[in-house]
Amino acid sequence: MRTAVVLLSVLFALTDAGAQTPAAAEGPPDFQMVKYSWSKERIGWERDPFAAPVEDFNDMRGRVSRERRPTTALEERSAGAEKAAKARPAPPPRYAFNYKLSVQNTGSKTIRTIDWDYVFTDAATGEELGRREFTSTEKINPGKRKELSVFAFSPPAQRISVYSLGKNERDGMLEQVIVVRILYDDGSVWQAR
């Protein structure tokens, strides 16, 4: 009986040792991710709402003559309804996405390029909902911190709308940044396996 207990404990120890993650999955040496985030930003809203073309004297004269109602109110309403039906709907507001990663070079070599993936997964199922792959070419000297920022039109996942701003779009979604490759100034490369 004692032999069986020893054999079972050795078997569990071997099974547990096989389940450990490899050292390469821990991340690059001498490199630290400080924080990461993404934000949704509306584009095209900064136009001047009061910028209208300046009308000259002839345009003003034509506008004034149109303001004197040459037709009945009923005819004007039906003409306005026809015009509204023919008019195209206004295009929906567009959004872009800003993905940020703040890193610190804790090593002795200068970093030249970082390849990183922003991964979005479903919190309940663990299914990958979206992955955005970025390459940032930034010189990061030893001991220095840098914020990498990428502006993209593709949303993090399909459940994030590019047409509207939803309050609870992040609910049920987990985020993670994975550093895939680092190219150093001396030509050496660290690569995830």
Coordinates of N, CA, C and O in Angstrom, one line a residue:
M1 N 0.8 -1.2 0.0 CA 0.0 0.0 0.0 C 0.9 1.3 0.0 O 0.6 2.2 -0.7
R2 N 1.9 1.2 0.8 CA 2.8 2.4 0.9 C 3.5 2.6 -0.5 O 3.7 3.7 -0.9
T3 N 3.8 1.6 -1.2 CA 4.4 1.7 -2.5 C 3.5 2.3 -3.5 O 3.9 3.1 -4.3
A4 N 2.2 2.0 -3.4 CA 1.2 2.5 -4.3 C 1.1 4.0 -4.1 O 0.9 4.8 -5.0
V5 N 1.1 4.5 -2.8 CA 1.0 5.9 -2.5 C 2.2 6.6 -3.0 O 2.1 7.7 -3.6
V6 N 3.4 6.1 -2.9 CA 4.6 6.7 -3.4 C 4.6 6.8 -4.9 O 4.9 7.8 -5.5
L7 N 4.1 5.7 -5.6 CA 4.0 5.7 -7.0 C 3.0 6.8 -7.5 O 3.3 7.5 -8.5
L8 N 1.9 6.9 -6.8 CA 0.9 7.9 -7.2 C 1.4 9.3 -7.0 O 1.2 10.2 -7.8
S9 N 2.1 9.5 -5.9 CA 2.7 10.9 -5.7 C 3.7 11.2 -6.7 O 3.8 12.4 -7.2
V10 N 4.5 10.3 -7.1 CA 5.5 10.5 -8.2 C 4.8 10.8 -9.5 O 5.2 11.7 -10.3
L11 N 3.8 10.0 -9.8 CA 3.0 10.2 -11.0 C 2.4 11.6 -11.0 O 2.4 12.3 -12.0
F12 N 1.8 12.1 -9.9 CA 1.2 13.4 -9.9 C 2.3 14.5 -10.0 O 2.1 15.5 -10.6
A13 N 3.5 14.3 -9.4 CA 4.6 15.2 -9.5 C 5.0 15.4 -11.0 O 5.3 16.5 -11.5
L14 N 5.1 14.2 -11.7 CA 5.5 14.3 -13.1 C 4.4 15.0 -14.0 O 4.7 15.7 -14.9
T15 N 3.1 14.7 -13.7 CA 2.1 15.4 -14.4 C 2.1 16.9 -14.2 O 1.9 17.7 -15.1
D16 N 2.3 17.3 -12.9 CA 2.3 18.7 -12.6 C 3.5 19.4 -13.2 O 3.4 20.5 -13.7
A17 N 4.7 18.7 -13.3 CA 5.9 19.3 -14.0 C 5.6 19.5 -15.4 O 6.1 20.4 -16.0
G18 N 4.9 18.6 -16.1 CA 4.6 18.7 -17.5 C 3.6 19.8 -17.8 O 3.6 20.3 -18.9
A19 N 2.9 20.3 -16.9 CA 1.8 21.3 -17.1 C 2.4 22.7 -16.9 O 1.7 23.7 -17.2
Q20 N 3.6 22.8 -16.5 CA 4.2 24.2 -16.3 C 4.4 24.9 -17.7 O 4.7 24.2 -18.7
T21 N 4.3 26.2 -17.6 CA 4.5 26.9 -18.9 C 6.0 27.1 -19.1 O 6.8 27.2 -18.2
P22 N 6.4 27.1 -20.4 CA 7.8 27.3 -20.7 C 8.3 28.7 -20.4 O 7.5 29.6 -20.3
A23 N 9.6 28.8 -20.2 CA 10.1 30.1 -19.8 C 9.9 31.2 -20.8 O 9.8 32.3 -20.5
A24 N 9.8 30.8 -22.1 CA 9.7 31.8 -23.2 C 8.3 32.4 -23.1 O 8.2 33.6 -23.6
A25 N 7.3 31.8 -22.6 CA 6.0 32.3 -22.5 C 5.9 33.5 -21.5 O 4.9 34.2 -21.4
E26 N 6.9 33.6 -20.6 CA 6.9 34.6 -19.6 C 7.1 36.0 -20.1 O 6.7 36.9 -19.5
G27 N 7.7 36.1 -21.2 CA 7.9 37.4 -21.8 C 9.4 37.7 -22.0 O 10.2 36.9 -21.6
P28 N 9.7 38.8 -22.7 CA 11.1 39.1 -23.0 C 11.9 39.5 -21.7 O 11.3 40.0 -20.8
P29 N 13.1 39.1 -21.7 CA 13.9 39.5 -20.5 C 14.3 41.0 -20.6 O 14.3 41.6 -21.7
D30 N 14.5 41.6 -19.5 CA 14.9 43.1 -19.4 C 13.9 44.0 -20.1 O 14.3 44.9 -20.8
F31 N 12.6 43.7 -19.9 CA 11.6 44.5 -20.6 C 10.3 44.4 -19.7 O 10.0 43.3 -19.2
Q32 N 9.7 45.5 -19.5 CA 8.5 45.5 -18.7 C 7.4 46.3 -19.3 O 7.5 47.4 -19.8
M33 N 6.2 45.6 -19.3 CA 5.0 46.3 -19.8 C 4.4 47.1 -18.6 O 4.1 46.4 -17.6
V34 N 4.3 48.4 -18.6 CA 3.8 49.2 -17.5 C 2.3 49.2 -17.5 O 1.7 48.9 -16.5
K35 N 1.7 49.5 -18.6 CA 0.2 49.5 -18.8 C -0.2 49.5 -20.2 O 0.6 49.8 -21.1
Y36 N -1.4 49.1 -20.5 CA -2.0 49.2 -21.8 C -3.5 49.5 -21.7 O -4.1 49.3 -20.7
S37 N -3.9 50.1 -22.8 CA -5.3 50.5 -22.9 C -5.7 50.8 -24.3 O -4.9 50.9 -25.2
W38 N -7.0 50.9 -24.5 CA -7.5 51.4 -25.9 C -8.7 52.3 -25.6 O -9.3 52.3 -24.6
S39 N -8.9 53.2 -26.6 CA -10.0 54.1 -26.4 C -10.6 54.3 -27.8 O -10.0 54.1 -28.8
K40 N -11.9 54.7 -27.8 CA -12.7 55.0 -29.0 C -12.8 56.5 -29.1 O -13.2 57.2 -28.2
E41 N -12.4 57.0 -30.3 CA -12.4 58.4 -30.5 C -13.2 58.7 -31.8 O -13.1 58.1 -32.8
R42 N -14.1 59.7 -31.6 CA -14.9 60.2 -32.8 C -14.0 61.0 -33.7 O -13.3 61.9 -33.2
I43 N -14.1 60.8 -35.0 CA -13.3 61.5 -36.0 C -14.3 62.4 -36.8 O -15.4 62.1 -37.0
G44 N -13.8 63.5 -37.2 CA -14.5 64.4 -38.1 C -15.4 65.4 -37.3 O -16.2 66.1 -37.9
W45 N -15.4 65.4 -36.0 CA -16.3 66.3 -35.2 C -15.7 67.6 -35.0 O -16.3 68.6 -34.6
E46 N -14.4 67.8 -35.3 CA -13.7 69.0 -35.0 C -13.9 70.1 -36.1 O -13.4 71.2 -36.0
R47 N -14.7 69.8 -37.1 CA -15.0 70.8 -38.1 C -15.8 72.0 -37.5 O -16.6 71.8 -36.5
D48 N -15.7 73.2 -38.0 CA -16.4 74.4 -37.5 C -17.9 74.3 -38.0 O -18.2 74.3 -39.2
P49 N -18.8 74.2 -37.0 CA -20.2 74.1 -37.4 C -20.8 75.4 -38.0 O -21.8 75.4 -38.6
F50 N -20.1 76.5 -37.8 CA -20.6 77.8 -38.3 C -19.9 78.2 -39.6 O -20.2 79.2 -40.1
A51 N -19.1 77.3 -40.2 CA -18.4 77.6 -41.4 C -19.4 77.3 -42.6 O -19.7 76.2 -43.0
A52 N -20.0 78.4 -43.0 CA -20.9 78.3 -44.1 C -20.4 79.2 -45.3 O -19.6 80.1 -45.0
P53 N -20.7 78.9 -46.5 CA -20.1 79.7 -47.6 C -20.7 81.1 -47.5 O -21.9 81.3 -47.2
V54 N -19.9 82.1 -47.8 CA -20.4 83.4 -47.8 C -21.1 83.7 -49.1 O -20.6 83.4 -50.2
E55 N -22.4 84.2 -49.0 CA -23.1 84.5 -50.2 C -22.9 85.9 -50.7 O -22.7 86.8 -50.0
D56 N -22.8 86.0 -52.0 CA -22.7 87.3 -52.6 C -24.0 88.0 -52.8 O -25.1 87.4 -52.5
F57 N -24.0 89.1 -53.4 CA -25.3 89.9 -53.6 C -26.3 89.2 -54.4 O -27.5 89.2 -54.0
N58 N -25.9 88.5 -55.5 CA -26.9 87.8 -56.3 C -27.5 86.6 -55.6 O -28.7 86.3 -55.8
D59 N -26.7 85.9 -54.8 CA -27.2 84.8 -54.1 C -28.3 85.3 -53.1 O -29.3 84.7 -52.9
M60 N -27.9 86.4 -52.4 CA -28.8 86.9 -51.4 C -30.1 87.4 -52.1 O -31.2 87.2 -51.5
R61 N -30.1 88.0 -53.2 CA -31.3 88.4 -53.9 C -32.2 87.2 -54.3 O -33.4 87.3 -54.1
G62 N -31.6 86.1 -54.7 CA -32.3 84.9 -55.1 C -33.0 84.4 -53.8 O -34.1 83.9 -53.9
R63 N -32.3 84.3 -52.7 CA -32.8 83.8 -51.5 C -34.0 84.6 -51.0 O -35.0 84.1 -50.6
V64 N -33.9 86.0 -51.1 CA -35.0 86.8 -50.7 C -36.2 86.6 -51.6 O -37.3 86.6 -51.1
S65 N -36.0 86.5 -52.9 CA -37.2 86.3 -53.8 C -37.8 84.9 -53.5 O -39.0 84.8 -53.6
R66 N -37.1 83.9 -53.1 CA -37.7 82.6 -52.7 C -38.4 82.7 -51.4 O -39.3 81.9 -51.2
E67 N -38.0 83.6 -50.5 CA -38.7 83.7 -49.2 C -40.0 84.3 -49.4 O -40.9 84.1 -48.5
R68 N -40.3 85.1 -50.4 CA -41.6 85.6 -50.7 C -42.4 84.5 -51.3 O -42.2 84.1 -52.4
R69 N -43.3 84.0 -50.6 CA -44.0 82.7 -50.9 C -44.8 82.9 -52.2 O -45.9 83.4 -52.2
P70 N -44.2 82.4 -53.3 CA -44.9 82.4 -54.6 C -46.0 81.3 -54.7 O -46.8 81.3 -55.6
T71 N -45.9 80.3 -53.8 CA -46.8 79.2 -53.9 C -47.6 79.1 -52.6 O -47.2 79.8 -51.6
T72 N -48.6 78.2 -52.5 CA -49.4 78.1 -51.3 C -48.6 77.3 -50.3 O -47.6 76.6 -50.6
A73 N -49.0 77.3 -49.0 CA -48.3 76.6 -48.0 C -48.4 75.1 -48.2 O -47.5 74.3 -47.9
L74 N -49.5 74.6 -48.7 CA -49.7 73.2 -49.0 C -48.7 72.7 -50.1 O -48.1 71.6 -49.9
E75 N -48.5 73.5 -51.1 CA -47.6 73.1 -52.2 C -46.1 73.1 -51.6 O -45.3 72.3 -52.0
E76 N -45.8 74.1 -50.7 CA -44.5 74.1 -50.1 C -44.2 72.9 -49.3 O -43.2 72.3 -49.3
R77 N -45.2 72.5 -48.5 CA -45.1 71.3 -47.6 C -44.9 70.1 -48.4 O -44.0 69.2 -48.1
S78 N -45.6 69.9 -49.5 CA -45.4 68.7 -50.3 C -44.1 68.7 -51.1 O -43.4 67.7 -51.2
A79 N -43.7 69.9 -51.5 CA -42.3 70.0 -52.1 C -41.2 69.7 -51.1 O -40.2 69.0 -51.4
G80 N -41.4 70.2 -49.8 CA -40.5 69.9 -48.8 C -40.4 68.4 -48.4 O -39.3 67.9 -48.2
A81 N -41.6 67.8 -48.5 CA -41.6 66.3 -48.2 C -40.9 65.5 -49.3 O -40.2 64.6 -49.0
E82 N -41.1 65.9 -50.6 CA -40.4 65.3 -51.7 C -38.9 65.5 -51.6 O -38.2 64.5 -51.8
K83 N -38.5 66.7 -51.2 CA -37.1 67.0 -51.1 C -36.5 66.1 -50.0 O -35.4 65.6 -50.1
A84 N -37.2 66.0 -48.9 CA -36.7 65.2 -47.7 C -36.6 63.7 -48.1 O -35.7 63.0 -47.7
A85 N -37.5 63.3 -48.9 CA -37.5 61.8 -49.3 C -36.4 61.6 -50.2 O -35.8 60.5 -50.2
K86 N -36.0 62.5 -51.1 CA -34.9 62.3 -52.0 C -33.6 62.5 -51.4 O -32.6 62.0 -51.8
A87 N -33.5 63.3 -50.3 CA -32.3 63.6 -49.6 C -31.7 62.3 -49.0 O -32.4 61.4 -48.5
R88 N -30.4 62.2 -49.1 CA -29.8 61.0 -48.5 C -29.7 61.2 -47.0 O -29.5 62.3 -46.5
P89 N -29.7 60.1 -46.3 CA -29.5 60.3 -44.8 C -28.1 60.7 -44.5 O -27.2 60.4 -45.3
A90 N -27.9 61.4 -43.5 CA -26.6 61.9 -43.1 C -25.8 60.7 -42.7 O -26.2 59.7 -42.1
P91 N -24.5 60.7 -43.2 CA -23.7 59.5 -42.8 C -23.5 59.4 -41.3 O -23.4 60.5 -40.6
P92 N -23.4 58.2 -40.8 CA -23.3 58.1 -39.3 C -21.9 58.6 -38.9 O -20.9 58.6 -39.7
P93 N -21.8 59.0 -37.7 CA -20.5 59.4 -37.2 C -19.5 58.3 -37.2 O -19.9 57.1 -37.0
R94 N -18.3 58.6 -37.5 CA -17.3 57.5 -37.6 C -16.4 57.6 -36.4 O -16.1 58.6 -35.8
Y95 N -15.9 56.4 -35.9 CA -15.0 56.3 -34.8 C -13.7 55.6 -35.2 O -13.7 54.8 -36.1
A96 N -12.7 56.0 -34.6 CA -11.4 55.3 -34.7 C -10.9 54.8 -33.4 O -11.5 55.3 -32.3
F97 N -10.0 54.0 -33.3 CA -9.5 53.4 -32.1 C -8.1 53.6 -31.9 O -7.3 53.5 -32.8
N98 N -7.7 54.0 -30.6 CA -6.4 54.3 -30.3 C -5.9 53.3 -29.3 O -6.4 53.2 -28.2
Y99 N -4.9 52.5 -29.7 CA -4.4 51.4 -28.9 C -3.1 51.9 -28.3 O -2.2 52.3 -29.0
K100 N -2.9 51.8 -27.0 CA -1.7 52.3 -26.3 C -1.0 51.2 -25.5 O -1.7 50.4 -24.9
L101 N 0.3 51.2 -25.5 CA 1.1 50.3 -24.6 C 2.3 51.1 -24.1 O 3.0 51.8 -24.8
S102 N 2.4 51.1 -22.8 CA 3.5 51.8 -22.1 C 4.5 50.8 -21.6 O 4.1 49.8 -20.9
V103 N 5.7 51.0 -22.1 CA 6.8 50.0 -21.8 C 8.0 50.6 -21.1 O 8.2 51.8 -21.3
Q104 N 8.8 49.8 -20.5 CA 10.0 50.2 -19.9 C 11.1 49.3 -20.3 O 11.0 48.1 -20.1
N105 N 12.2 49.8 -20.7 CA 13.4 49.1 -21.1 C 14.3 48.9 -19.8 O 14.9 49.9 -19.4
T106 N 14.3 47.8 -19.2 CA 15.0 47.5 -18.0 C 16.4 46.9 -18.3 O 17.1 46.5 -17.4
G107 N 16.7 46.7 -19.6 CA 17.9 46.0 -20.0 C 19.0 47.0 -20.3 O 18.9 48.2 -20.1
S108 N 20.1 46.4 -20.9 CA 21.3 47.2 -21.2 C 21.4 47.6 -22.7 O 22.2 48.3 -23.1
K109 N 20.5 47.0 -23.5 CA 20.5 47.2 -24.9 C 19.4 48.2 -25.3 O 18.3 48.2 -24.7
T110 N 19.6 49.0 -26.4 CA 18.6 49.9 -26.8 C 17.6 49.2 -27.7 O 18.0 48.4 -28.6
I111 N 16.3 49.4 -27.5 CA 15.2 48.7 -28.3 C 14.9 49.6 -29.5 O 14.8 50.8 -29.4
R112 N 14.8 49.0 -30.7 CA 14.5 49.7 -31.9 C 13.1 49.5 -32.3 O 12.4 50.4 -32.7
T113 N 12.6 48.2 -32.3 CA 11.3 47.9 -32.8 C 10.6 46.8 -31.9 O 11.3 45.9 -31.4
I114 N 9.3 47.0 -31.7 CA 8.5 46.1 -30.9 C 7.3 45.6 -31.7 O 6.6 46.5 -32.1
D115 N 7.1 44.3 -31.8 CA 5.9 43.8 -32.4 C 5.0 43.3 -31.2 O 5.5 42.5 -30.4
W116 N 3.8 43.8 -31.2 CA 2.9 43.4 -30.1 C 1.5 43.2 -30.6 O 1.1 43.8 -31.5
D117 N 0.8 42.3 -29.9 CA -0.6 42.0 -30.2 C -1.5 42.4 -29.1 O -1.2 42.1 -27.9
Y118 N -2.6 43.0 -29.4 CA -3.6 43.4 -28.4 C -4.7 42.3 -28.6 O -5.3 42.3 -29.7
V119 N -4.9 41.5 -27.6 CA -5.8 40.3 -27.8 C -7.0 40.6 -26.9 O -6.9 40.9 -25.7
F120 N -8.2 40.3 -27.5 CA -9.5 40.5 -26.8 C -10.2 39.1 -26.7 O -10.3 38.4 -27.7
T121 N -10.6 38.7 -25.5 CA -11.2 37.4 -25.3 C -12.5 37.6 -24.5 O -12.7 38.5 -23.8
D122 N -13.4 36.6 -24.8 CA -14.7 36.6 -24.0 C -14.4 36.2 -22.6 O -13.8 35.1 -22.4
A123 N -14.9 36.9 -21.6 CA -14.7 36.6 -20.2 C -15.3 35.3 -19.8 O -14.8 34.6 -18.9
A124 N -16.5 35.0 -20.4 CA -17.2 33.8 -20.0 C -16.6 32.5 -20.6 O -16.4 31.5 -19.9
T125 N -16.4 32.5 -21.9 CA -16.0 31.3 -22.6 C -14.5 31.2 -22.9 O -14.0 30.1 -23.2
G126 N -13.7 32.3 -22.8 CA -12.3 32.3 -23.1 C -12.0 32.4 -24.6 O -10.9 32.3 -25.0
E127 N -13.1 32.5 -25.5 CA -12.9 32.5 -26.9 C -12.3 33.8 -27.3 O -12.7 34.9 -26.8
E128 N -11.4 33.7 -28.3 CA -10.7 35.0 -28.8 C -11.7 35.7 -29.7 O -12.2 35.2 -30.7
L129 N -12.0 37.0 -29.3 CA -12.9 37.8 -30.1 C -12.3 38.7 -31.1 O -12.9 39.0 -32.1
G130 N -11.0 39.0 -30.8 CA -10.3 39.9 -31.8 C -8.8 40.0 -31.4 O -8.5 39.8 -30.2
R131 N -8.0 40.2 -32.4 CA -6.6 40.3 -32.2 C -6.1 41.4 -33.2 O -6.3 41.3 -34.3
R132 N -5.5 42.4 -32.6 CA -4.9 43.5 -33.4 C -3.4 43.4 -33.3 O -2.8 43.4 -32.2
E133 N -2.7 43.3 -34.4 CA -1.2 43.1 -34.5 C -0.6 44.4 -34.9 O -1.0 45.0 -35.9
F134 N 0.4 44.9 -34.1 CA 1.0 46.2 -34.3 C 2.5 46.0 -34.3 O 3.1 45.2 -33.6
T135 N 3.2 46.9 -35.0 CA 4.7 47.0 -35.0 C 5.0 48.5 -34.7 O 4.5 49.4 -35.4
S136 N 5.7 48.7 -33.6 CA 6.0 50.1 -33.2 C 7.5 50.2 -33.3 O 8.3 49.5 -32.7
T137 N 8.0 51.2 -34.2 CA 9.4 51.5 -34.3 C 9.7 52.7 -33.5 O 9.4 53.8 -33.9
E138 N 10.2 52.5 -32.3 CA 10.5 53.5 -31.4 C 11.9 53.2 -30.7 O 12.1 52.1 -30.3
K139 N 12.7 54.2 -30.6 CA 14.0 54.0 -30.0 C 13.8 54.1 -28.5 O 13.3 55.2 -28.0
I140 N 14.0 53.1 -27.7 CA 13.9 53.1 -26.3 C 15.2 52.8 -25.6 O 15.7 51.6 -25.7
N141 N 15.8 53.8 -25.1 CA 17.2 53.6 -24.5 C 17.1 52.8 -23.2 O 16.0 52.8 -22.6
P142 N 18.2 52.2 -22.7 CA 18.1 51.4 -21.5 C 17.7 52.3 -20.3 O 18.1 53.5 -20.2
G143 N 16.8 51.8 -19.5 CA 16.3 52.5 -18.3 C 15.2 53.5 -18.6 O 14.7 54.1 -17.7
K144 N 14.8 53.6 -19.9 CA 13.8 54.6 -20.2 C 12.4 54.0 -20.4 O 12.3 52.8 -20.7
R145 N 11.4 54.8 -20.3 CA 10.0 54.4 -20.5 C 9.4 55.1 -21.7 O 9.7 56.3 -21.9
K146 N 8.6 54.5 -22.5 CA 8.0 55.0 -23.7 C 6.5 54.5 -23.8 O 6.2 53.4 -23.5
E147 N 5.7 55.5 -24.3 CA 4.3 55.0 -24.6 C 4.2 54.9 -26.1 O 4.4 55.8 -26.9
L148 N 3.8 53.7 -26.5 CA 3.6 53.3 -27.9 C 2.1 53.5 -28.2 O 1.2 53.1 -27.4
S149 N 1.7 54.2 -29.3 CA 0.3 54.5 -29.6 C 0.1 54.2 -31.1 O 0.9 54.6 -31.9
V150 N -1.0 53.5 -31.3 CA -1.4 53.2 -32.7 C -2.8 53.6 -32.9 O -3.7 53.2 -32.1
F151 N -3.1 54.3 -34.0 CA -4.4 54.8 -34.3 C -4.9 53.9 -35.5 O -4.3 53.8 -36.5
A152 N -6.0 53.2 -35.3 CA -6.5 52.3 -36.3 C -8.1 52.4 -36.4 O -8.7 52.8 -35.5
F153 N -8.6 52.1 -37.6 CA -10.0 52.1 -37.8 C -10.7 50.9 -37.5 O -11.9 50.8 -37.5
S154 N -10.0 49.8 -37.2 CA -10.7 48.5 -36.9 C -10.9 48.4 -35.4 O -10.0 48.7 -34.6
P155 N -12.1 48.0 -35.1 CA -12.5 47.9 -33.6 C -11.8 46.7 -33.0 O -11.3 45.8 -33.7
P156 N -11.7 46.7 -31.7 CA -11.1 45.5 -31.0 C -11.7 44.2 -31.3 O -11.1 43.2 -31.5
A157 N -13.1 44.2 -31.4 CA -13.8 43.0 -31.7 C -15.1 43.4 -32.4 O -15.5 44.6 -32.5
Q158 N -15.8 42.4 -33.0 CA -17.0 42.7 -33.8 C -18.1 43.3 -33.0 O -18.9 44.0 -33.5
R159 N -18.1 43.0 -31.7 CA -19.2 43.6 -30.9 C -19.0 45.1 -30.6 O -19.9 45.7 -30.0
I160 N -17.9 45.7 -30.9 CA -17.7 47.1 -30.7 C -18.1 47.8 -32.0 O -17.6 47.5 -33.1
S161 N -19.0 48.8 -31.9 CA -19.5 49.5 -33.0 C -18.6 50.6 -33.5 O -18.0 51.3 -32.7
V162 N -18.5 50.7 -34.8 CA -17.7 51.8 -35.4 C -18.6 53.0 -35.7 O -18.1 54.1 -36.1
Y163 N -19.9 52.9 -35.4 CA -20.9 54.0 -35.7 C -21.4 54.7 -34.5 O -21.9 55.8 -34.6
S164 N -21.4 54.0 -33.3 CA -21.9 54.6 -32.1 C -21.1 54.4 -30.9 O -20.2 53.5 -30.9
L165 N -21.3 55.2 -29.9 CA -20.5 55.1 -28.7 C -21.4 54.4 -27.7 O -22.4 54.9 -27.2
G166 N -21.1 53.1 -27.4 CA -21.8 52.3 -26.4 C -21.2 52.4 -25.0 O -20.0 52.5 -24.9
K167 N -22.0 52.5 -24.0 CA -21.5 52.7 -22.7 C -20.9 51.4 -22.1 O -20.0 51.4 -21.4
N168 N -21.5 50.2 -22.5 CA -21.1 49.0 -21.9 C -20.4 48.1 -22.9 O -20.5 46.8 -22.8
E169 N -19.7 48.6 -23.8 CA -19.1 47.8 -24.9 C -18.0 46.9 -24.3 O -17.7 45.9 -24.9
R170 N -17.3 47.3 -23.2 CA -16.2 46.6 -22.7 C -16.7 45.4 -21.8 O -15.8 44.6 -21.4
D171 N -17.9 45.4 -21.4 CA -18.4 44.4 -20.5 C -18.3 43.0 -21.1 O -18.6 42.8 -22.2
G172 N -17.8 42.1 -20.3 CA -17.7 40.7 -20.7 C -16.5 40.4 -21.6 O -16.4 39.4 -22.2
M173 N -15.6 41.4 -21.7 CA -14.4 41.2 -22.6 C -13.1 41.4 -21.8 O -13.0 42.4 -21.0
L174 N -12.2 40.5 -21.9 CA -10.9 40.6 -21.3 C -9.9 41.0 -22.3 O -9.9 40.7 -23.5
E175 N -8.9 41.8 -21.8 CA -7.8 42.4 -22.7 C -6.5 41.9 -22.3 O -6.2 41.7 -21.1
Q176 N -5.6 41.7 -23.2 CA -4.2 41.3 -22.9 C -3.3 41.7 -24.0 O -3.7 41.7 -25.2
V177 N -2.1 42.1 -23.7 CA -1.1 42.5 -24.7 C 0.0 41.5 -24.6 O 0.5 41.1 -23.5
I178 N 0.4 41.0 -25.8 CA 1.4 40.0 -25.9 C 2.5 40.6 -26.7 O 2.3 41.0 -27.9
V179 N 3.7 40.6 -26.2 CA 4.9 41.1 -27.0 C 5.4 39.9 -27.8 O 5.7 38.8 -27.2
V180 N 5.5 40.0 -29.1 CA 5.8 38.9 -30.0 C 7.3 38.9 -30.3 O 7.9 37.9 -30.4
R181 N 7.8 40.2 -30.6 CA 9.2 40.2 -31.0 C 9.8 41.6 -30.6 O 9.1 42.6 -30.6
I182 N 11.1 41.6 -30.2 CA 11.8 42.8 -30.0 C 13.1 42.8 -30.8 O 13.8 41.9 -30.7
L183 N 13.3 43.9 -31.5 CA 14.5 44.1 -32.3 C 15.3 45.1 -31.6 O 14.9 46.3 -31.4
Y184 N 16.6 44.8 -31.3 CA 17.5 45.7 -30.6 C 18.3 46.5 -31.6 O 18.5 46.1 -32.7
D185 N 18.9 47.6 -31.1 CA 19.7 48.4 -31.9 C 21.0 47.7 -32.5 O 21.5 48.1 -33.5
D186 N 21.5 46.8 -31.7 CA 22.7 46.1 -32.1 C 22.4 44.9 -33.2 O 23.3 44.2 -33.6
G187 N 21.1 44.8 -33.5 CA 20.7 43.8 -34.5 C 20.2 42.5 -33.9 O 19.7 41.6 -34.6
S188 N 20.4 42.3 -32.6 CA 19.9 41.1 -32.0 C 18.4 41.1 -31.9 O 17.8 42.2 -31.9
V189 N 17.8 39.9 -31.8 CA 16.3 39.8 -31.8 C 15.9 38.9 -30.7 O 16.5 37.8 -30.5
W190 N 14.8 39.3 -29.9 CA 14.1 38.4 -29.0 C 12.8 38.1 -29.6 O 12.1 38.9 -30.1
Q191 N 12.4 36.8 -29.7 CA 11.2 36.3 -30.3 C 10.5 35.4 -29.4 O 11.1 34.5 -28.8
A192 N 9.2 35.6 -29.3 CA 8.3 34.6 -28.5 C 8.3 33.3 -29.3 O 8.2 33.3 -30.5
R193 N 8.2 32.2 -28.5 CA 8.1 30.9 -29.2 C 6.7 30.4 -29.3 O 5.9 30.7 -28.6

